[in-house]
mmCIF file of C-alpha atoms and ligand atoms in Angstrom:
data_model
loop_
_atom_site.group_PDB
_atom_site.id
_atom_site.type_symbol
_atom_site.label_atom_id
_atom_site.label_comp_id
_atom_site.label_asym_id
_atom_site.label_seq_id
_atom_site.Cartn_x
_atom_site.Cartn_y
_atom_site.Cartn_z
ATOM 1 C CA MET A 23 34.020 -19.889 -34.428
ATOM 2 C CA ILE A 24 31.044 -18.372 -32.207
ATOM 3 C CA ASP A 25 27.668 -19.798 -32.207
ATOM 4 C CA GLY A 26 28.706 -21.787 -35.732
ATOM 5 C CA LYS A 27 29.869 -18.958 -37.805
ATOM 6 C CA LYS A 28 33.332 -17.792 -38.764
ATOM 7 C CA VAL A 29 34.852 -14.682 -36.906
ATOM 8 C CA LEU A 30 35.562 -11.861 -38.999
ATOM 9 C CA PHE A 31 37.284 -8.412 -37.790
ATOM 10 C CA SER A 32 37.973 -5.286 -39.300
ATOM 11 C CA GLY A 33 39.050 -1.817 -37.777
ATOM 12 C CA MET A 34 39.807 1.713 -38.934
ATOM 13 C CA GLN A 35 41.135 4.585 -38.034
ATOM 14 C CA SER A 36 39.155 7.962 -37.046
ATOM 15 C CA THR A 37 41.866 9.723 -37.937
ATOM 16 C CA GLY A 38 40.943 12.171 -41.263
ATOM 17 C CA ASN A 39 37.193 12.791 -42.381
ATOM 18 C CA LEU A 40 36.746 9.672 -44.367
ATOM 19 C CA THR A 41 36.396 9.892 -47.628
ATOM 20 C CA LEU A 42 33.980 7.796 -50.433
ATOM 21 C CA GLY A 43 37.205 5.483 -51.228
ATOM 22 C CA ASN A 44 36.963 4.001 -47.122
ATOM 23 C CA TYR A 45 32.895 3.757 -47.894
ATOM 24 C CA LEU A 46 32.671 1.891 -50.790
ATOM 25 C CA GLY A 47 36.397 0.126 -50.610
ATOM 26 C CA ALA A 48 35.520 -0.660 -47.043
ATOM 27 C CA LEU A 49 32.607 -0.157 -45.250
ATOM 28 C CA LYS A 50 30.210 -0.999 -47.579
ATOM 29 C CA ASN A 51 31.374 -4.273 -47.763
ATOM 30 C CA TRP A 52 31.167 -4.798 -44.250
ATOM 31 C CA VAL A 53 27.360 -4.144 -43.957
ATOM 32 C CA ALA A 54 26.884 -7.278 -46.086
ATOM 33 C CA LEU A 55 29.484 -9.356 -44.065
ATOM 34 C CA ALA A 56 27.609 -9.112 -40.753
ATOM 35 C CA ASP A 57 24.737 -11.034 -42.249
ATOM 36 C CA GLU A 58 27.645 -14.231 -42.420
ATOM 37 C CA TYR A 59 29.580 -13.696 -40.069
ATOM 38 C CA GLU A 60 30.333 -12.931 -36.605
ATOM 39 C CA CYS A 61 31.436 -9.345 -37.104
ATOM 40 C CA PHE A 62 33.489 -7.273 -34.824
ATOM 41 C CA TYR A 63 34.224 -3.834 -36.684
ATOM 42 C CA CYS A 64 36.818 -1.336 -33.829
ATOM 43 C CA VAL A 65 37.330 2.003 -33.914
ATOM 44 C CA VAL A 66 41.436 2.022 -33.631
ATOM 45 C CA ASP A 67 41.793 4.664 -32.177
ATOM 46 C CA GLU A 68 45.060 3.802 -30.062
ATOM 47 C CA HIS A 69 46.946 3.446 -33.489
ATOM 48 C CA SER A 70 44.840 6.990 -33.675
ATOM 49 C CA ILE A 71 48.054 8.040 -31.239
ATOM 50 C CA THR A 72 50.839 6.828 -33.369
ATOM 51 C CA VAL A 73 50.228 10.155 -34.869
ATOM 52 C CA ARG A 74 49.942 13.199 -32.453
ATOM 53 C CA GLN A 75 46.578 14.341 -32.157
ATOM 54 C CA ASP A 76 44.272 16.833 -30.610
ATOM 55 C CA PRO A 77 42.445 15.244 -27.795
ATOM 56 C CA ALA A 78 38.789 16.968 -28.352
ATOM 57 C CA VAL A 79 38.943 16.518 -32.194
ATOM 58 C CA LEU A 80 40.156 12.644 -31.918
ATOM 59 C CA ARG A 81 37.213 12.196 -28.879
ATOM 60 C CA LYS A 82 34.904 13.687 -31.411
ATOM 61 C CA ARG A 83 36.080 12.080 -34.819
ATOM 62 C CA ALA A 84 35.978 8.156 -32.676
ATOM 63 C CA ARG A 85 32.292 8.742 -31.837
ATOM 64 C CA ALA A 86 31.422 10.367 -35.446
ATOM 65 C CA LEU A 87 32.755 6.887 -36.802
ATOM 66 C CA LEU A 88 31.087 4.393 -34.361
ATOM 67 C CA ILE A 89 27.756 5.911 -35.403
ATOM 68 C CA LEU A 90 28.778 6.137 -39.121
ATOM 69 C CA TYR A 91 29.490 2.374 -38.992
ATOM 70 C CA ILE A 92 25.813 2.409 -37.814
ATOM 71 C CA ALA A 93 24.470 4.698 -40.690
ATOM 72 C CA ALA A 94 26.022 2.409 -43.190
ATOM 73 C CA GLY A 95 24.035 0.123 -41.905
ATOM 74 C CA ILE A 96 25.782 -2.497 -39.552
ATOM 75 C CA ASP A 97 23.464 -3.247 -36.689
ATOM 76 C CA PRO A 98 25.027 -2.867 -33.545
ATOM 77 C CA ASP A 99 22.926 -6.244 -32.156
ATOM 78 C CA LYS A 100 24.479 -8.422 -34.836
ATOM 79 C CA ALA A 101 28.288 -7.136 -35.619
ATOM 80 C CA CYS A 102 29.950 -5.881 -32.402
ATOM 81 C CA LEU A 103 30.906 -2.013 -32.961
ATOM 82 C CA TYR A 104 33.428 -0.709 -30.309
ATOM 83 C CA TYR A 105 36.192 1.808 -29.292
ATOM 84 C CA GLN A 106 40.156 -0.025 -29.026
ATOM 85 C CA SER A 107 40.585 2.156 -26.106
ATOM 86 C CA HIS A 108 37.458 0.475 -24.326
ATOM 87 C CA VAL A 109 38.949 -3.069 -24.097
ATOM 88 C CA SER A 110 41.698 -2.933 -21.935
ATOM 89 C CA ALA A 111 43.027 -6.457 -23.533
ATOM 90 C CA HIS A 112 44.415 -5.136 -26.939
ATOM 91 C CA ALA A 113 47.264 -3.486 -25.250
ATOM 92 C CA GLU A 114 47.575 -6.367 -23.029
ATOM 93 C CA LEU A 115 48.020 -8.742 -25.369
ATOM 94 C CA ALA A 116 49.703 -6.275 -27.706
ATOM 95 C CA TRP A 117 52.787 -5.894 -24.934
ATOM 96 C CA ILE A 118 53.053 -10.021 -24.748
ATOM 97 C CA LEU A 119 53.183 -10.136 -29.219
ATOM 98 C CA ASN A 120 56.084 -7.340 -28.739
ATOM 99 C CA CYS A 121 58.144 -9.688 -26.828
ATOM 100 C CA PHE A 122 57.479 -12.576 -29.898
ATOM 101 C CA THR A 123 58.574 -10.090 -32.605
ATOM 102 C CA TYR A 124 61.351 -9.013 -34.350
ATOM 103 C CA MET A 125 63.081 -5.799 -35.121
ATOM 104 C CA GLY A 126 63.802 -7.191 -38.014
ATOM 105 C CA GLU A 127 60.501 -7.823 -39.242
ATOM 106 C CA MET A 128 58.905 -4.531 -38.090
ATOM 107 C CA ASN A 129 61.904 -2.658 -39.768
ATOM 108 C CA ARG A 130 60.896 -4.115 -43.094
ATOM 109 C CA MET A 131 56.955 -2.309 -42.873
ATOM 110 C CA THR A 132 56.907 -0.552 -45.678
ATOM 111 C CA GLN A 133 53.902 1.411 -44.067
ATOM 112 C CA PHE A 134 55.912 2.216 -40.995
ATOM 113 C CA LYS A 135 58.791 3.560 -43.713
ATOM 114 C CA ASP A 136 56.643 6.072 -45.119
ATOM 115 C CA LYS A 137 54.861 7.574 -42.340
ATOM 116 C CA SER A 138 58.184 8.066 -40.215
ATOM 117 C CA ALA A 139 59.055 9.927 -43.543
ATOM 118 C CA LYS A 140 56.079 11.896 -43.384
ATOM 119 C CA HIS A 141 56.323 12.804 -39.404
ATOM 120 C CA ALA A 142 59.957 13.053 -39.315
ATOM 121 C CA ASP A 143 59.865 15.194 -35.746
ATOM 122 C CA ASN A 144 57.769 11.661 -34.066
ATOM 123 C CA ILE A 145 58.893 8.778 -34.973
ATOM 124 C CA ASN A 146 57.611 6.943 -31.771
ATOM 125 C CA VAL A 147 58.035 3.487 -30.743
ATOM 126 C CA GLY A 148 54.011 3.030 -31.341
ATOM 127 C CA LEU A 149 54.750 4.127 -34.945
ATOM 128 C CA PHE A 150 56.963 1.274 -35.374
ATOM 129 C CA ALA A 151 55.119 -1.660 -32.892
ATOM 130 C CA TYR A 152 52.031 -0.749 -34.834
ATOM 131 C CA PRO A 153 50.939 -3.330 -36.560
ATOM 132 C CA VAL A 154 51.900 -5.558 -33.997
ATOM 133 C CA LEU A 155 48.617 -3.601 -31.659
ATOM 134 C CA MET A 156 47.438 -4.638 -35.166
ATOM 135 C CA ALA A 157 47.708 -8.338 -34.861
ATOM 136 C CA ALA A 158 46.554 -7.998 -31.658
ATOM 137 C CA ASP A 159 43.452 -6.667 -32.540
ATOM 138 C CA ILE A 160 43.062 -9.414 -34.410
ATOM 139 C CA LEU A 161 43.979 -12.670 -32.852
ATOM 140 C CA LEU A 162 42.355 -11.758 -29.189
ATOM 141 C CA TYR A 163 38.649 -12.698 -31.612
ATOM 142 C CA GLN A 164 40.489 -15.661 -32.849
ATOM 143 C CA ALA A 165 39.385 -14.123 -35.982
ATOM 144 C CA ASP A 166 39.183 -16.109 -39.598
ATOM 145 C CA LEU A 167 38.934 -13.694 -41.331
ATOM 146 C CA VAL A 168 39.741 -9.890 -42.355
ATOM 147 C CA PRO A 169 38.730 -7.892 -44.488
ATOM 148 C CA VAL A 170 41.606 -5.272 -45.653
ATOM 149 C CA GLY A 171 42.702 -3.522 -48.713
ATOM 150 C CA SER A 172 46.083 -4.018 -50.176
ATOM 151 C CA ASP A 173 48.140 -1.435 -47.813
ATOM 152 C CA GLN A 174 47.852 -3.693 -45.044
ATOM 153 C CA LEU A 175 48.276 -7.034 -46.737
ATOM 154 C CA GLN A 176 52.086 -6.639 -45.003
ATOM 155 C CA HIS A 177 50.371 -6.148 -41.558
ATOM 156 C CA LEU A 178 48.156 -9.202 -41.828
ATOM 157 C CA GLU A 179 51.175 -11.513 -42.952
ATOM 158 C CA ILE A 180 53.325 -9.824 -39.447
ATOM 159 C CA CYS A 181 50.071 -10.934 -37.853
ATOM 160 C CA ARG A 182 50.288 -14.557 -39.426
ATOM 161 C CA ASP A 183 53.849 -15.030 -38.381
ATOM 162 C CA ILE A 184 53.778 -13.572 -35.261
ATOM 163 C CA ALA A 185 50.577 -15.612 -34.118
ATOM 164 C CA GLN A 186 51.971 -19.393 -35.807
ATOM 165 C CA ARG A 187 55.382 -18.416 -33.516
ATOM 166 C CA PHE A 188 53.214 -18.330 -30.564
ATOM 167 C CA ASN A 189 51.771 -21.287 -31.480
ATOM 168 C CA ASN A 190 54.938 -23.198 -32.283
ATOM 169 C CA ILE A 191 56.076 -22.194 -28.815
ATOM 170 C CA TYR A 192 52.785 -22.870 -26.660
ATOM 171 C CA GLY A 193 50.490 -24.976 -28.839
ATOM 172 C CA ASP A 194 47.124 -24.333 -30.738
ATOM 173 C CA VAL A 195 46.460 -20.345 -29.075
ATOM 174 C CA PHE A 196 45.211 -18.710 -31.767
ATOM 175 C CA THR A 197 43.736 -18.970 -34.688
ATOM 176 C CA ILE A 198 45.552 -17.581 -38.144
ATOM 177 C CA PRO A 199 43.918 -15.500 -39.413
ATOM 178 C CA GLU A 200 43.302 -14.857 -43.689
ATOM 179 C CA ALA A 201 42.722 -11.571 -45.520
ATOM 180 C CA TYR A 202 38.995 -11.249 -46.524
ATOM 181 C CA ILE A 203 39.792 -10.215 -50.791
ATOM 182 C CA GLY A 204 36.129 -9.154 -51.686
ATOM 183 C CA LYS A 205 34.365 -9.427 -55.178
ATOM 184 C CA ALA A 206 36.605 -6.912 -57.443
ATOM 185 C CA GLY A 207 36.943 -4.531 -54.888
ATOM 186 C CA ALA A 208 35.952 -1.119 -55.485
ATOM 187 C CA ARG A 209 39.655 0.678 -55.404
ATOM 188 C CA ILE A 210 38.787 4.423 -55.189
ATOM 189 C CA MET A 211 41.489 6.317 -56.969
ATOM 190 C CA SER A 212 42.488 10.489 -56.186
ATOM 191 C CA LEU A 213 40.396 12.946 -58.405
ATOM 192 C CA GLN A 214 43.302 14.919 -58.846
ATOM 193 C CA ASN A 215 46.093 11.793 -59.925
ATOM 194 C CA PRO A 216 44.151 8.933 -61.038
ATOM 195 C CA GLU A 217 46.983 7.308 -60.191
ATOM 196 C CA LYS A 218 47.254 7.120 -56.499
ATOM 197 C CA LYS A 219 44.648 5.713 -54.269
ATOM 198 C CA MET A 220 41.795 8.309 -52.883
ATOM 199 C CA SER A 221 43.009 8.953 -49.189
ATOM 200 C CA LYS A 222 41.668 10.485 -45.987
ATOM 201 C CA SER A 223 44.807 12.343 -45.569
ATOM 202 C CA ASP A 224 45.582 13.853 -49.703
ATOM 203 C CA GLU A 225 46.114 17.531 -48.828
ATOM 204 C CA ASN A 226 44.529 18.362 -51.608
ATOM 205 C CA PRO A 227 40.512 18.775 -50.956
ATOM 206 C CA ASN A 228 39.786 18.437 -54.192
ATOM 207 C CA ALA A 229 41.036 15.234 -54.631
ATOM 208 C CA SER A 230 38.637 13.249 -52.235
ATOM 209 C CA ILE A 231 34.888 13.604 -51.615
ATOM 210 C CA TYR A 232 34.542 13.668 -48.184
ATOM 211 C CA LEU A 233 31.250 11.578 -47.079
ATOM 212 C CA MET A 234 30.273 14.774 -45.500
ATOM 213 C CA ASP A 235 30.600 17.081 -48.589
ATOM 214 C CA ASP A 236 27.495 18.825 -49.419
ATOM 215 C CA ARG A 237 25.934 18.318 -52.803
ATOM 216 C CA ASP A 238 27.278 21.437 -54.364
ATOM 217 C CA THR A 239 30.729 20.283 -52.946
ATOM 218 C CA ILE A 240 30.388 16.752 -54.786
ATOM 219 C CA ILE A 241 29.573 18.157 -57.860
ATOM 220 C CA ARG A 242 32.004 20.526 -58.019
ATOM 221 C CA LYS A 243 34.789 18.331 -56.995
ATOM 222 C CA PHE A 244 33.512 15.712 -60.003
ATOM 223 C CA ARG A 245 33.615 18.646 -62.380
ATOM 224 C CA ARG A 246 37.277 19.235 -61.744
ATOM 225 C CA ALA A 247 38.421 15.453 -61.719
ATOM 226 C CA VAL A 248 41.414 14.701 -63.875
ATOM 227 C CA THR A 249 40.943 13.105 -67.092
ATOM 228 C CA ASP A 250 42.373 13.056 -70.185
ATOM 229 C CA SER A 251 42.660 13.826 -73.983
ATOM 230 C CA GLU A 252 41.137 11.080 -75.549
ATOM 231 C CA GLY A 253 37.703 12.349 -75.689
ATOM 232 C CA GLN A 254 36.100 8.832 -75.649
ATOM 233 C CA ILE A 255 34.610 7.240 -73.052
ATOM 234 C CA ALA A 256 36.049 3.550 -72.477
ATOM 235 C CA TYR A 257 36.863 1.427 -69.420
ATOM 236 C CA ARG A 258 40.234 0.963 -70.071
ATOM 237 C CA ASP A 259 43.831 1.177 -68.257
ATOM 238 C CA GLU A 260 45.033 4.337 -70.597
ATOM 239 C CA GLN A 261 42.570 6.082 -69.329
ATOM 240 C CA PRO A 262 42.809 5.575 -65.759
ATOM 241 C CA GLY A 263 40.613 8.623 -64.535
ATOM 242 C CA ILE A 264 37.142 7.620 -66.666
ATOM 243 C CA ARG A 265 38.010 4.065 -65.489
ATOM 244 C CA ASN A 266 37.877 5.823 -61.480
ATOM 245 C CA LEU A 267 34.665 7.225 -62.795
ATOM 246 C CA LEU A 268 33.164 4.760 -63.977
ATOM 247 C CA ASP A 269 34.190 2.535 -61.103
ATOM 248 C CA ILE A 270 32.742 4.972 -58.670
ATOM 249 C CA TYR A 271 29.681 4.794 -60.834
ATOM 250 C CA CYS A 272 29.276 1.297 -61.193
ATOM 251 C CA ALA A 273 30.127 0.948 -56.935
ATOM 252 C CA CYS A 274 26.799 3.694 -56.515
ATOM 253 C CA THR A 275 24.307 1.984 -59.405
ATOM 254 C CA GLY A 276 25.092 -1.718 -59.169
ATOM 255 C CA LYS A 277 25.953 -1.553 -63.151
ATOM 256 C CA THR A 278 28.340 -3.002 -64.604
ATOM 257 C CA PRO A 279 31.657 -1.130 -66.417
ATOM 258 C CA ASP A 280 30.343 -2.329 -69.632
ATOM 259 C CA ASP A 281 26.737 -1.451 -68.728
ATOM 260 C CA ALA A 282 28.275 1.660 -68.054
ATOM 261 C CA VAL A 283 30.334 2.711 -71.056
ATOM 262 C CA ALA A 284 27.271 1.481 -73.406
ATOM 263 C CA GLU A 285 25.271 4.337 -71.505
ATOM 264 C CA PHE A 286 27.963 7.180 -71.888
ATOM 265 C CA SER A 287 28.862 6.049 -75.207
ATOM 266 C CA GLY A 288 28.864 8.913 -77.664
ATOM 267 C CA ARG A 289 28.462 11.320 -74.699
ATOM 268 C CA GLY A 290 31.128 14.450 -73.625
ATOM 269 C CA TYR A 291 33.349 14.291 -70.440
ATOM 270 C CA GLY A 292 31.266 16.841 -69.351
ATOM 271 C CA ASP A 293 27.823 14.106 -68.811
ATOM 272 C CA LEU A 294 29.893 11.865 -66.909
ATOM 273 C CA LYS A 295 31.156 13.887 -64.472
ATOM 274 C CA SER A 296 27.556 15.267 -64.020
ATOM 275 C CA ALA A 297 25.981 12.286 -64.101
ATOM 276 C CA VAL A 298 29.000 10.470 -61.053
ATOM 277 C CA GLY A 299 28.909 13.690 -58.658
ATOM 278 C CA GLU A 300 24.761 13.211 -58.849
ATOM 279 C CA ILE A 301 24.729 9.890 -57.918
ATOM 280 C CA VAL A 302 27.286 10.008 -55.404
ATOM 281 C CA ALA A 303 25.486 12.974 -53.932
ATOM 282 C CA ASP A 304 22.349 10.496 -53.969
ATOM 283 C CA THR A 305 24.142 7.808 -52.176
ATOM 284 C CA LEU A 306 25.670 10.185 -49.313
ATOM 285 C CA ASP A 307 22.609 12.174 -48.945
ATOM 286 C CA PRO A 308 20.504 9.145 -46.996
ATOM 287 C CA LEU A 309 24.211 8.525 -45.165
ATOM 288 C CA GLN A 310 24.585 11.829 -43.843
ATOM 289 C CA LYS A 311 21.063 12.298 -42.571
ATOM 290 C CA ARG A 312 21.671 8.841 -40.989
ATOM 291 C CA CYS A 313 24.429 10.212 -39.120
ATOM 292 C CA ALA A 314 22.515 13.772 -38.171
ATOM 293 C CA GLU A 315 20.217 11.560 -36.849
ATOM 294 C CA LEU A 316 22.143 9.123 -34.419
ATOM 295 C CA THR A 317 24.030 12.165 -33.284
ATOM 296 C CA LYS A 318 21.079 13.577 -31.823
ATOM 297 C CA ASP A 319 20.364 10.179 -30.242
ATOM 298 C CA LYS A 320 22.768 10.173 -27.569
ATOM 299 C CA GLY A 321 21.204 7.730 -25.417
ATOM 300 C CA TYR A 322 21.128 5.077 -27.919
ATOM 301 C CA ILE A 323 24.492 5.469 -29.067
ATOM 302 C CA ASP A 324 25.870 5.579 -25.620
ATOM 303 C CA SER A 325 24.145 2.494 -25.037
ATOM 304 C CA VAL A 326 25.684 0.611 -28.117
ATOM 305 C CA ILE A 327 29.430 1.847 -26.755
ATOM 306 C CA LYS A 328 28.523 0.296 -23.302
ATOM 307 C CA ASN A 329 26.668 -3.053 -24.949
ATOM 308 C CA ASN A 330 29.126 -3.735 -27.258
ATOM 309 C CA ALA A 331 32.716 -3.140 -25.373
ATOM 310 C CA GLU A 332 31.094 -4.959 -22.814
ATOM 311 C CA LYS A 333 30.552 -7.776 -25.786
ATOM 312 C CA ALA A 334 33.974 -7.466 -27.270
ATOM 313 C CA SER A 335 35.723 -7.513 -23.600
ATOM 314 C CA PHE A 336 34.344 -11.267 -23.189
ATOM 315 C CA TYR A 337 35.840 -12.493 -26.027
ATOM 316 C CA ALA A 338 39.305 -11.097 -25.731
ATOM 317 C CA THR A 339 39.320 -11.712 -21.887
ATOM 318 C CA LYS A 340 39.063 -15.064 -22.900
ATOM 319 C CA THR A 341 41.555 -15.097 -25.536
ATOM 320 C CA LEU A 342 44.319 -12.590 -22.923
ATOM 321 C CA ARG A 343 43.993 -15.121 -19.677
ATOM 322 C CA LYS A 344 44.891 -18.270 -22.339
ATOM 323 C CA VAL A 345 47.769 -16.301 -23.544
ATOM 324 C CA GLN A 346 48.990 -15.400 -20.015
ATOM 325 C CA HIS A 347 48.343 -18.909 -18.581
ATOM 326 C CA LYS A 348 50.418 -19.993 -21.620
ATOM 327 C CA ILE A 349 52.901 -17.514 -20.685
ATOM 328 C CA GLY A 350 53.639 -18.748 -17.031
ATOM 329 C CA PHE A 351 51.676 -15.651 -15.847
ATOM 330 C CA PRO A 352 50.309 -15.804 -11.968
ATOM 331 C CA ASP A 353 46.859 -17.708 -12.080
ATOM 332 C CA ARG A 354 43.991 -15.557 -10.738
ATOM 333 C CA ILE A 355 42.733 -16.128 -7.760
ATOM 334 C CA ARG A 356 38.613 -16.487 -8.278
HETATM 335 P P1 ATP B 8 45.182 7.917 -44.704
HETATM 336 O O1 ATP B 8 45.515 7.894 -45.676
HETATM 337 O O2 ATP B 8 45.159 8.039 -43.500
HETATM 338 O O3 ATP B 8 46.645 6.278 -44.765
HETATM 339 P P2 ATP B 8 43.020 6.079 -46.067
HETATM 340 O O4 ATP B 8 42.164 7.112 -46.744
HETATM 341 O O5 ATP B 8 44.309 5.062 -46.552
HETATM 342 O O6 ATP B 8 43.972 6.441 -44.461
HETATM 343 P P3 ATP B 8 42.455 4.103 -44.128
HETATM 344 O O7 ATP B 8 41.996 4.506 -42.772
HETATM 345 O O8 ATP B 8 44.994 2.713 -44.313
HETATM 346 O O9 ATP B 8 42.308 4.766 -45.309
HETATM 347 O O10 ATP B 8 42.008 2.574 -44.657
HETATM 348 C C1 ATP B 8 40.457 2.388 -43.797
HETATM 349 C C2 ATP B 8 39.683 1.015 -45.209
HETATM 350 O O11 ATP B 8 39.122 1.777 -46.210
HETATM 351 C C3 ATP B 8 40.352 0.092 -45.657
HETATM 352 O O12 ATP B 8 39.983 -0.874 -45.731
HETATM 353 C C4 ATP B 8 41.462 0.302 -46.473
HETATM 354 O O13 ATP B 8 41.728 -0.276 -47.343
HETATM 355 C C5 ATP B 8 40.411 1.352 -47.234
HETATM 356 N N1 ATP B 8 40.375 2.382 -48.268
HETATM 357 C C6 ATP B 8 41.028 3.158 -48.192
HETATM 358 N N2 ATP B 8 40.841 4.446 -49.142
HETATM 359 C C7 ATP B 8 40.369 3.417 -49.972
HETATM 360 C C8 ATP B 8 39.954 3.785 -51.579
HETATM 361 N N3 ATP B 8 40.631 4.928 -51.980
HETATM 362 N N4 ATP B 8 39.710 2.560 -52.024
HETATM 363 C C9 ATP B 8 38.889 1.499 -51.546
HETATM 364 N N5 ATP B 8 38.925 1.235 -50.474
HETATM 365 C C10 ATP B 8 39.730 2.314 -49.530
HETATM 366 N N1 LTN B 9 45.836 -0.619 -40.191
HETATM 367 C C1 LTN B 9 44.446 -1.194 -40.804
HETATM 368 C C2 LTN B 9 43.525 -0.141 -38.871
HETATM 369 C C3 LTN B 9 43.142 -1.616 -38.629
HETATM 370 C C4 LTN B 9 43.365 -2.768 -38.582
HETATM 371 C C5 LTN B 9 43.039 -3.627 -37.637
HETATM 372 C C6 LTN B 9 42.038 -3.252 -40.048
HETATM 373 C C7 LTN B 9 43.685 -1.786 -37.118
HETATM 374 N N2 LTN B 9 43.522 -3.196 -36.591
HETATM 375 C C8 LTN B 9 42.529 -4.931 -37.634
HETATM 376 C C9 LTN B 9 42.091 -4.980 -40.000
HETATM 377 C C10 LTN B 9 41.763 -5.477 -38.740
HETATM 378 C C11 LTN B 9 44.342 0.543 -41.622
HETATM 379 O O1 LTN B 9 45.118 1.660 -41.300
HETATM 380 N N3 LTN B 9 43.301 0.766 -42.398
#
């Protein structure tokens, strides 16, 4: 608890170009949560280097992601928006937690298996220990809640196990965090294969709408979206392509699937694709404009980066010192 509010922590990697899935499935919800909880939203640049990065690109994307958090509507005076690499307690706690994590536990992680298959030439120890750094992120802030997608639930479970193990030995040091599962969350699927989630690492650029795509590109990608040959607009499992278009439409308009189906009843797939393309372009347009404005305001962004890293460090260091003391590191002389 901070000032009587529950603490919420989440993070995103700045690798790749963010997609409509990242926005509708995560970022958009983060905005609303910042009213109710004490939120820490981190740009997890230390996680990014588990896969080889071009330094100039990583730096640029990390800043662009932090700007995007603000452009999406998160008030940096309320929620703490910062870079993981600016708060050294993350790496320090991760080291300690490494010593409370078993090889066998990490071996079971499906993301490690997937990523090591994908990057067979660079299966590094950081990639293996990725979930431990993620546990450190969360536990440093004594987070009560962690909004994550279903692919991250396994990592959250390990975080809880590590925290519990530590608490069993040393007493109640860490708050045990819970996954925050939002309202029927928008899970946005690939436009080229609606059985697969839209993902920033998809090799086919037509599969994803990137948040910085222009109107024409957005409309063209929706026009090419894979659907089916049923010829009828319905919201059902058997028509995943159409259902995905309706989900996107609903996430952007706030309408229910029933309302959307009624609106398009008797109309062709082309009409639905155009309408979804238009509404997505209308949704992203103000976001893109705001990003452009904020990018120009270097002084303001720099002050957010500095102040919020200090705020995050304050809370993180408090937990780290407690942990260091508990495990027997010599106390600092003040
Ligand atoms: P990668 O392709 O690099 O694995 P990703 O696009 O799947 O990346 P993540 O960085 O793993 O995205 O996720 C960031 C956040 O966005 C997470 O909270 C995740 O649940 C959410 N998210 C990602 N893709 C989607 C999607 N298609 N629909 C809804 N939410 C999504
Ligand atoms: N692994 C997460 C990003 C992430 C995160 C976190 C999410 C790093 N640390 C802590 C929630 C809490 C991802 O790839 N989506």
